């Protein structure tokens, strides 16, 4: 098998060049090529190279899966129900959250108490929009109010994947 260098990839094809470089750095003699920016094709893999690539992918996702497990445990300890919390495409997504759980999450992140009553969804959304960056050191979270269910906010995935070592 030959190793494709970034010089072998057209400059516009940064995805194939980046993947080729990563494979080469991992010691996998596999080329990545592309005729269009939307698709990258790997040359045929030997079975041993495919197993090594699978191990590398699992190792790379371990931190994110570990962070999701820790987040799930923290939420359970604080009685915050996030039944849709999962890892998708290397990112942690939280999913739908009832308003009372969202308020507890905001308070856990350092927001001030909104009072005895649970506020309306837009107020909870705004509370979380301020609490998430402050409580996570600058992280962002897409937060929206479900129009079909006013007692639920949708907590999208963080805007950035879990950093290495994080």
PDB file of C-alpha atoms in Angstrom:
ATOM      1  CA  UNK A   1       0.000   0.000   0.000  1.00  0.00           C
ATOM      2  CA  UNK A   2       1.138   3.526  -0.616  1.00  0.00           C
ATOM      3  CA  UNK A   3       0.818   6.457   1.698  1.00  0.00           C
ATOM      4  CA  UNK A   4      -0.658   9.570   0.215  1.00  0.00           C
ATOM      5  CA  UNK A   5       0.976  12.756   1.376  1.00  0.00           C
ATOM      6  CA  UNK A   6      -0.805  16.050   1.618  1.00  0.00           C
ATOM      7  CA  UNK A   7       1.133  17.119  -1.475  1.00  0.00           C
ATOM      8  CA  UNK A   8      -0.707  14.371  -3.395  1.00  0.00           C
ATOM      9  CA  UNK A   9      -4.069  15.943  -2.515  1.00  0.00           C
ATOM     10  CA  UNK A  10      -5.306  19.019  -4.337  1.00  0.00           C
ATOM     11  CA  UNK A  11      -5.227  22.120  -2.067  1.00  0.00           C
ATOM     12  CA  UNK A  12      -9.021  22.422  -2.151  1.00  0.00           C
ATOM     13  CA  UNK A  13      -9.343  18.922  -0.781  1.00  0.00           C
ATOM     14  CA  UNK A  14      -8.394  19.600   2.820  1.00  0.00           C
ATOM     15  CA  UNK A  15     -10.599  16.828   4.278  1.00  0.00           C
ATOM     16  CA  UNK A  16      -8.787  14.097   2.320  1.00  0.00           C
ATOM     17  CA  UNK A  17      -5.401  15.653   3.108  1.00  0.00           C
ATOM     18  CA  UNK A  18      -6.222  15.898   6.802  1.00  0.00           C
ATOM     19  CA  UNK A  19      -7.438  12.299   6.959  1.00  0.00           C
ATOM     20  CA  UNK A  20      -4.394  11.050   5.012  1.00  0.00           C
ATOM     21  CA  UNK A  21      -2.069  12.864   7.413  1.00  0.00           C
ATOM     22  CA  UNK A  22      -3.878  11.442  10.470  1.00  0.00           C
ATOM     23  CA  UNK A  23      -3.749   7.910   9.065  1.00  0.00           C
ATOM     24  CA  UNK A  24      -0.055   8.303   8.261  1.00  0.00           C
ATOM     25  CA  UNK A  25       0.654   9.655  11.774  1.00  0.00           C
ATOM     26  CA  UNK A  26      -1.143   6.615  13.211  1.00  0.00           C
ATOM     27  CA  UNK A  27       1.106   4.323  11.179  1.00  0.00           C
ATOM     28  CA  UNK A  28      -1.662   3.189   8.868  1.00  0.00           C
ATOM     29  CA  UNK A  29      -0.542   2.957   5.249  1.00  0.00           C
ATOM     30  CA  UNK A  30      -3.902   3.977   3.788  1.00  0.00           C
ATOM     31  CA  UNK A  31      -4.586   6.782   1.329  1.00  0.00           C
ATOM     32  CA  UNK A  32      -7.608   9.073   1.413  1.00  0.00           C
ATOM     33  CA  UNK A  33      -8.662  10.634  -1.857  1.00  0.00           C
ATOM     34  CA  UNK A  34     -11.510  12.747  -3.103  1.00  0.00           C
ATOM     35  CA  UNK A  35     -12.787  14.208  -6.312  1.00  0.00           C
ATOM     36  CA  UNK A  36     -15.261  16.456  -4.529  1.00  0.00           C
ATOM     37  CA  UNK A  37     -15.139  18.151  -1.123  1.00  0.00           C
ATOM     38  CA  UNK A  38     -18.307  16.346   0.081  1.00  0.00           C
ATOM     39  CA  UNK A  39     -16.867  12.821  -0.103  1.00  0.00           C
ATOM     40  CA  UNK A  40     -13.574  11.243   0.900  1.00  0.00           C
ATOM     41  CA  UNK A  41     -12.717   7.708  -0.091  1.00  0.00           C
ATOM     42  CA  UNK A  42     -10.259   5.453   1.687  1.00  0.00           C
ATOM     43  CA  UNK A  43      -8.271   3.036  -0.380  1.00  0.00           C
ATOM     44  CA  UNK A  44      -8.853  -0.618   0.389  1.00  0.00           C
ATOM     45  CA  UNK A  45      -7.780  -1.531   3.936  1.00  0.00           C
ATOM     46  CA  UNK A  46      -5.990  -4.654   5.051  1.00  0.00           C
ATOM     47  CA  UNK A  47      -7.917  -6.401   7.858  1.00  0.00           C
ATOM     48  CA  UNK A  48      -5.181  -5.575  10.398  1.00  0.00           C
ATOM     49  CA  UNK A  49      -5.268  -1.890   9.392  1.00  0.00           C
ATOM     50  CA  UNK A  50      -9.067  -1.837   9.715  1.00  0.00           C
ATOM     51  CA  UNK A  51      -8.813  -3.283  13.244  1.00  0.00           C
ATOM     52  CA  UNK A  52      -6.188  -0.674  14.175  1.00  0.00           C
ATOM     53  CA  UNK A  53      -8.378   2.121  12.779  1.00  0.00           C
ATOM     54  CA  UNK A  54     -11.355   0.823  14.798  1.00  0.00           C
ATOM     55  CA  UNK A  55      -9.186   0.804  17.970  1.00  0.00           C
ATOM     56  CA  UNK A  56      -8.062   4.379  17.291  1.00  0.00           C
ATOM     57  CA  UNK A  57     -11.640   5.556  16.821  1.00  0.00           C
ATOM     58  CA  UNK A  58     -12.744   3.868  20.052  1.00  0.00           C
ATOM     59  CA  UNK A  59      -9.823   5.396  21.935  1.00  0.00           C
ATOM     60  CA  UNK A  60     -10.682   8.822  20.537  1.00  0.00           C
ATOM     61  CA  UNK A  61     -14.307   8.601  21.628  1.00  0.00           C
ATOM     62  CA  UNK A  62     -13.499   7.251  25.091  1.00  0.00           C
ATOM     63  CA  UNK A  63     -13.081  10.728  26.614  1.00  0.00           C
ATOM     64  CA  UNK A  64     -16.424  11.915  25.291  1.00  0.00           C
ATOM     65  CA  UNK A  65     -18.201   8.761  26.456  1.00  0.00           C
ATOM     66  CA  UNK A  66     -16.552   9.107  29.872  1.00  0.00           C
ATOM     67  CA  UNK A  67     -17.625  12.765  30.095  1.00  0.00           C
ATOM     68  CA  UNK A  68     -21.209  11.812  29.146  1.00  0.00           C
ATOM     69  CA  UNK A  69     -21.262   9.091  31.815  1.00  0.00           C
ATOM     70  CA  UNK A  70     -19.955  11.541  34.442  1.00  0.00           C
ATOM     71  CA  UNK A  71     -22.545  14.143  33.399  1.00  0.00           C
ATOM     72  CA  UNK A  72     -25.308  11.539  33.630  1.00  0.00           C
ATOM     73  CA  UNK A  73     -24.160  10.567  37.151  1.00  0.00           C
ATOM     74  CA  UNK A  74     -24.018  14.207  38.272  1.00  0.00           C
ATOM     75  CA  UNK A  75     -27.494  14.873  36.893  1.00  0.00           C
ATOM     76  CA  UNK A  76     -28.870  11.781  38.632  1.00  0.00           C
ATOM     77  CA  UNK A  77     -27.310  12.887  41.945  1.00  0.00           C
ATOM     78  CA  UNK A  78     -29.032  16.284  41.623  1.00  0.00           C
ATOM     79  CA  UNK A  79     -32.316  14.723  40.428  1.00  0.00           C
ATOM     80  CA  UNK A  80     -32.016  16.301  36.978  1.00  0.00           C
ATOM     81  CA  UNK A  81     -33.766  14.072  34.452  1.00  0.00           C
ATOM     82  CA  UNK A  82     -32.107  14.111  31.028  1.00  0.00           C
ATOM     83  CA  UNK A  83     -33.389  10.886  29.437  1.00  0.00           C
ATOM     84  CA  UNK A  84     -32.103  11.818  25.972  1.00  0.00           C
ATOM     85  CA  UNK A  85     -28.491  12.481  27.057  1.00  0.00           C
ATOM     86  CA  UNK A  86     -26.220  10.670  24.568  1.00  0.00           C
ATOM     87  CA  UNK A  87     -23.125  10.971  22.432  1.00  0.00           C
ATOM     88  CA  UNK A  88     -23.689  11.698  18.752  1.00  0.00           C
ATOM     89  CA  UNK A  89     -20.927  12.338  16.242  1.00  0.00           C
ATOM     90  CA  UNK A  90     -18.376  12.906  18.988  1.00  0.00           C
ATOM     91  CA  UNK A  91     -20.534  15.426  20.846  1.00  0.00           C
ATOM     92  CA  UNK A  92     -22.665  15.170  23.935  1.00  0.00           C
ATOM     93  CA  UNK A  93     -26.314  16.051  23.347  1.00  0.00           C
ATOM     94  CA  UNK A  94     -28.747  16.559  26.210  1.00  0.00           C
ATOM     95  CA  UNK A  95     -32.125  16.525  24.460  1.00  0.00           C
ATOM     96  CA  UNK A  96     -35.483  17.419  25.960  1.00  0.00           C
ATOM     97  CA  UNK A  97     -35.606  18.671  29.527  1.00  0.00           C
ATOM     98  CA  UNK A  98     -38.617  19.483  31.678  1.00  0.00           C
ATOM     99  CA  UNK A  99     -38.626  23.035  33.027  1.00  0.00           C
ATOM    100  CA  UNK A 100     -38.131  22.055  36.664  1.00  0.00           C
ATOM    101  CA  UNK A 101     -35.106  19.928  35.698  1.00  0.00           C
ATOM    102  CA  UNK A 102     -33.765  22.762  33.538  1.00  0.00           C
ATOM    103  CA  UNK A 103     -34.011  25.161  36.482  1.00  0.00           C
ATOM    104  CA  UNK A 104     -32.094  22.685  38.695  1.00  0.00           C
ATOM    105  CA  UNK A 105     -29.454  22.378  35.953  1.00  0.00           C
ATOM    106  CA  UNK A 106     -29.129  26.163  35.738  1.00  0.00           C
ATOM    107  CA  UNK A 107     -28.767  26.404  39.527  1.00  0.00           C
ATOM    108  CA  UNK A 108     -26.140  23.634  39.481  1.00  0.00           C
ATOM    109  CA  UNK A 109     -24.233  25.756  36.956  1.00  0.00           C
ATOM    110  CA  UNK A 110     -24.368  28.765  39.261  1.00  0.00           C
ATOM    111  CA  UNK A 111     -27.525  30.621  38.226  1.00  0.00           C
ATOM    112  CA  UNK A 112     -29.455  32.453  40.884  1.00  0.00           C
ATOM    113  CA  UNK A 113     -32.749  30.970  41.981  1.00  0.00           C
ATOM    114  CA  UNK A 114     -35.707  32.136  39.895  1.00  0.00           C
ATOM    115  CA  UNK A 115     -37.940  31.926  42.973  1.00  0.00           C
ATOM    116  CA  UNK A 116     -40.344  29.373  44.341  1.00  0.00           C
ATOM    117  CA  UNK A 117     -42.358  28.959  41.144  1.00  0.00           C
ATOM    118  CA  UNK A 118     -40.958  27.401  37.990  1.00  0.00           C
ATOM    119  CA  UNK A 119     -40.735  30.214  35.417  1.00  0.00           C
ATOM    120  CA  UNK A 120     -42.043  30.004  31.876  1.00  0.00           C
ATOM    121  CA  UNK A 121     -39.965  28.234  29.227  1.00  0.00           C
ATOM    122  CA  UNK A 122     -38.517  31.417  27.697  1.00  0.00           C
ATOM    123  CA  UNK A 123     -37.289  32.590  31.119  1.00  0.00           C
ATOM    124  CA  UNK A 124     -35.723  29.161  31.756  1.00  0.00           C
ATOM    125  CA  UNK A 125     -34.080  29.288  28.323  1.00  0.00           C
ATOM    126  CA  UNK A 126     -32.600  32.694  29.144  1.00  0.00           C
ATOM    127  CA  UNK A 127     -31.472  31.501  32.577  1.00  0.00           C
ATOM    128  CA  UNK A 128     -29.652  28.531  31.010  1.00  0.00           C
ATOM    129  CA  UNK A 129     -28.193  30.685  28.233  1.00  0.00           C
ATOM    130  CA  UNK A 130     -26.420  32.731  30.923  1.00  0.00           C
ATOM    131  CA  UNK A 131     -25.595  29.850  33.288  1.00  0.00           C
ATOM    132  CA  UNK A 132     -24.022  27.437  30.791  1.00  0.00           C
ATOM    133  CA  UNK A 133     -21.102  29.642  29.677  1.00  0.00           C
ATOM    134  CA  UNK A 134     -20.460  30.791  33.262  1.00  0.00           C
ATOM    135  CA  UNK A 135     -20.666  27.287  34.712  1.00  0.00           C
ATOM    136  CA  UNK A 136     -18.629  25.544  32.016  1.00  0.00           C
ATOM    137  CA  UNK A 137     -15.866  28.051  31.476  1.00  0.00           C
ATOM    138  CA  UNK A 138     -17.214  29.397  28.218  1.00  0.00           C
ATOM    139  CA  UNK A 139     -19.030  26.421  26.700  1.00  0.00           C
ATOM    140  CA  UNK A 140     -22.126  27.084  24.637  1.00  0.00           C
ATOM    141  CA  UNK A 141     -25.359  25.139  24.363  1.00  0.00           C
ATOM    142  CA  UNK A 142     -28.167  25.564  21.853  1.00  0.00           C
ATOM    143  CA  UNK A 143     -31.364  26.009  23.872  1.00  0.00           C
ATOM    144  CA  UNK A 144     -34.830  26.262  22.401  1.00  0.00           C
ATOM    145  CA  UNK A 145     -38.398  26.207  23.666  1.00  0.00           C
ATOM    146  CA  UNK A 146     -40.577  23.445  22.282  1.00  0.00           C
ATOM    147  CA  UNK A 147     -43.593  25.055  20.687  1.00  0.00           C
ATOM    148  CA  UNK A 148     -45.641  21.849  20.954  1.00  0.00           C
ATOM    149  CA  UNK A 149     -44.819  21.397  24.669  1.00  0.00           C
ATOM    150  CA  UNK A 150     -44.469  24.585  26.753  1.00  0.00           C
ATOM    151  CA  UNK A 151     -43.160  22.612  29.758  1.00  0.00           C
ATOM    152  CA  UNK A 152     -40.026  21.433  27.921  1.00  0.00           C
ATOM    153  CA  UNK A 153     -36.849  23.073  26.666  1.00  0.00           C
ATOM    154  CA  UNK A 154     -34.662  21.396  24.064  1.00  0.00           C
ATOM    155  CA  UNK A 155     -30.999  21.326  24.995  1.00  0.00           C
ATOM    156  CA  UNK A 156     -28.966  20.858  21.850  1.00  0.00           C
ATOM    157  CA  UNK A 157     -25.428  19.616  21.774  1.00  0.00           C
ATOM    158  CA  UNK A 158     -22.581  21.787  22.979  1.00  0.00           C
ATOM    159  CA  UNK A 159     -21.174  23.926  20.207  1.00  0.00           C
ATOM    160  CA  UNK A 160     -17.772  22.296  20.592  1.00  0.00           C
ATOM    161  CA  UNK A 161     -16.729  18.674  21.210  1.00  0.00           C
ATOM    162  CA  UNK A 162     -15.197  17.683  24.537  1.00  0.00           C
ATOM    163  CA  UNK A 163     -11.586  18.939  24.504  1.00  0.00           C
ATOM    164  CA  UNK A 164      -8.743  16.387  24.717  1.00  0.00           C
ATOM    165  CA  UNK A 165      -8.094  15.484  28.322  1.00  0.00           C
ATOM    166  CA  UNK A 166     -11.441  17.041  29.328  1.00  0.00           C
TER     167      UNK A 166
END
